[in-house]
Amino acid sequence: VATRSELVAERWRAHSVAVIGLAVSTDGRLIATSGDRSVRFWDAIPGEGGERRDRLRLPLAESRHWMRFAAGDRVFVHVGAGHPLEVWEAPP
């Protein structure tokens, strides 16, 4: 932010539509994104070729707007409009 420059190398296509929800684990190792009626979990640090590993994809009836890692990153909580709060075990 200080340089007001986008880190273009950090850009990747997480979903086929706009990302409407995002959460980063407190240890900084996982990113969760929501869009195209799914939640996907990614390694926060890209691999050797600059590719970000897609660790898990959860198909859902609707995308989630609010997401959060909790309990030392062992739990993942999310909710979408008109849906109950869901609590999941976070991917390792």
Tab-separated table of C-alpha atoms in Angstrom:
chain	number	residue	atom	x	y	z
A	1	VAL	CA	0.000	0.000	0.000
A	2	ALA	CA	2.843	2.364	0.796
A	3	THR	CA	4.053	2.290	-2.829
A	4	ARG	CA	0.513	2.310	-4.257
A	5	SER	CA	1.627	-0.422	-6.662
A	6	GLU	CA	-0.269	-3.629	-7.350
A	7	LEU	CA	1.758	-6.825	-6.979
A	8	VAL	CA	0.891	-8.164	-10.425
A	9	ALA	CA	2.844	-11.373	-9.792
A	10	GLU	CA	0.416	-12.157	-6.963
A	11	ARG	CA	-2.648	-12.020	-9.227
A	12	TRP	CA	-4.440	-15.277	-10.081
A	13	ARG	CA	-7.867	-16.386	-11.269
A	14	ALA	CA	-9.528	-17.930	-8.232
A	15	HIS	CA	-13.038	-18.357	-9.695
A	16	SER	CA	-14.839	-18.075	-13.034
A	17	VAL	CA	-16.759	-15.055	-11.647
A	18	ALA	CA	-15.912	-12.255	-9.224
A	19	VAL	CA	-14.603	-13.199	-5.792
A	20	ILE	CA	-17.165	-12.002	-3.241
A	21	GLY	CA	-15.640	-13.438	-0.078
A	22	LEU	CA	-12.054	-13.748	1.147
A	23	ALA	CA	-10.380	-14.979	4.326
A	24	VAL	CA	-6.707	-15.405	5.227
A	25	SER	CA	-5.643	-17.807	7.965
A	26	THR	CA	-4.012	-16.187	10.981
A	27	ASP	CA	-0.743	-18.016	10.271
A	28	GLY	CA	-0.818	-16.643	6.699
A	29	ARG	CA	-0.536	-20.049	5.011
A	30	LEU	CA	-4.074	-20.432	3.604
A	31	ILE	CA	-6.384	-18.193	1.615
A	32	ALA	CA	-10.085	-18.995	1.243
A	33	THR	CA	-12.065	-17.425	-1.603
A	34	SER	CA	-15.737	-17.577	-2.542
A	35	GLY	CA	-17.320	-17.056	-5.934
A	36	ASP	CA	-19.081	-19.197	-8.613
A	37	ARG	CA	-21.062	-21.030	-5.891
A	38	SER	CA	-18.024	-22.498	-4.192
A	39	VAL	CA	-15.433	-21.899	-1.493
A	40	ARG	CA	-11.861	-22.705	-2.478
A	41	PHE	CA	-8.776	-22.992	-0.300
A	42	TRP	CA	-5.377	-22.014	-1.672
A	43	ASP	CA	-1.778	-22.043	-0.488
A	44	ALA	CA	-0.982	-18.401	0.252
A	45	ILE	CA	2.579	-18.771	-1.038
A	46	PRO	CA	2.883	-19.706	-4.737
A	47	GLY	CA	4.927	-22.792	-5.650
A	48	GLU	CA	8.039	-23.110	-7.790
A	49	GLY	CA	6.498	-22.001	-11.105
A	50	GLY	CA	4.581	-19.159	-9.494
A	51	GLU	CA	1.386	-21.222	-9.464
A	52	ARG	CA	-0.815	-21.135	-6.389
A	53	ARG	CA	-1.941	-24.618	-5.309
A	54	ASP	CA	-5.702	-25.152	-5.061
A	55	ARG	CA	-6.007	-27.275	-1.902
A	56	LEU	CA	-9.762	-27.848	-1.707
A	57	ARG	CA	-12.986	-26.811	-3.455
A	58	LEU	CA	-16.337	-26.951	-1.667
A	59	PRO	CA	-19.301	-26.698	-4.039
A	60	LEU	CA	-22.205	-24.751	-2.504
A	61	ALA	CA	-25.723	-23.715	-3.497
A	62	GLU	CA	-24.662	-20.049	-3.174
A	63	SER	CA	-21.371	-18.207	-2.753
A	64	ARG	CA	-20.458	-17.005	0.740
A	65	HIS	CA	-19.998	-13.341	1.601
A	66	TRP	CA	-18.541	-13.688	5.093
A	67	MET	CA	-15.753	-16.177	5.915
A	68	ARG	CA	-13.252	-16.499	8.715
A	69	PHE	CA	-10.635	-18.884	10.076
A	70	ALA	CA	-10.925	-19.404	13.851
A	71	ALA	CA	-9.644	-21.501	16.769
A	72	GLY	CA	-6.013	-21.308	15.727
A	73	ASP	CA	-6.909	-21.919	12.054
A	74	ARG	CA	-8.444	-25.318	12.880
A	75	VAL	CA	-11.973	-24.090	12.141
A	76	PHE	CA	-13.466	-22.317	9.117
A	77	VAL	CA	-16.728	-20.394	9.514
A	78	HIS	CA	-18.824	-18.998	6.670
A	79	VAL	CA	-22.286	-17.616	5.963
A	80	GLY	CA	-24.213	-16.346	2.968
A	81	ALA	CA	-27.400	-14.326	2.651
A	82	GLY	CA	-30.377	-16.478	3.650
A	83	HIS	CA	-28.191	-19.377	4.806
A	84	PRO	CA	-27.326	-20.544	8.307
A	85	LEU	CA	-23.845	-20.054	9.737
A	86	GLU	CA	-21.738	-23.116	8.910
A	87	VAL	CA	-18.669	-24.276	10.827
A	88	TRP	CA	-16.196	-26.650	9.156
A	89	GLU	CA	-12.896	-28.227	10.065
A	90	ALA	CA	-10.322	-26.219	8.109
A	91	PRO	CA	-8.086	-28.077	5.641
A	92	PRO	CA	-4.654	-29.019	7.035
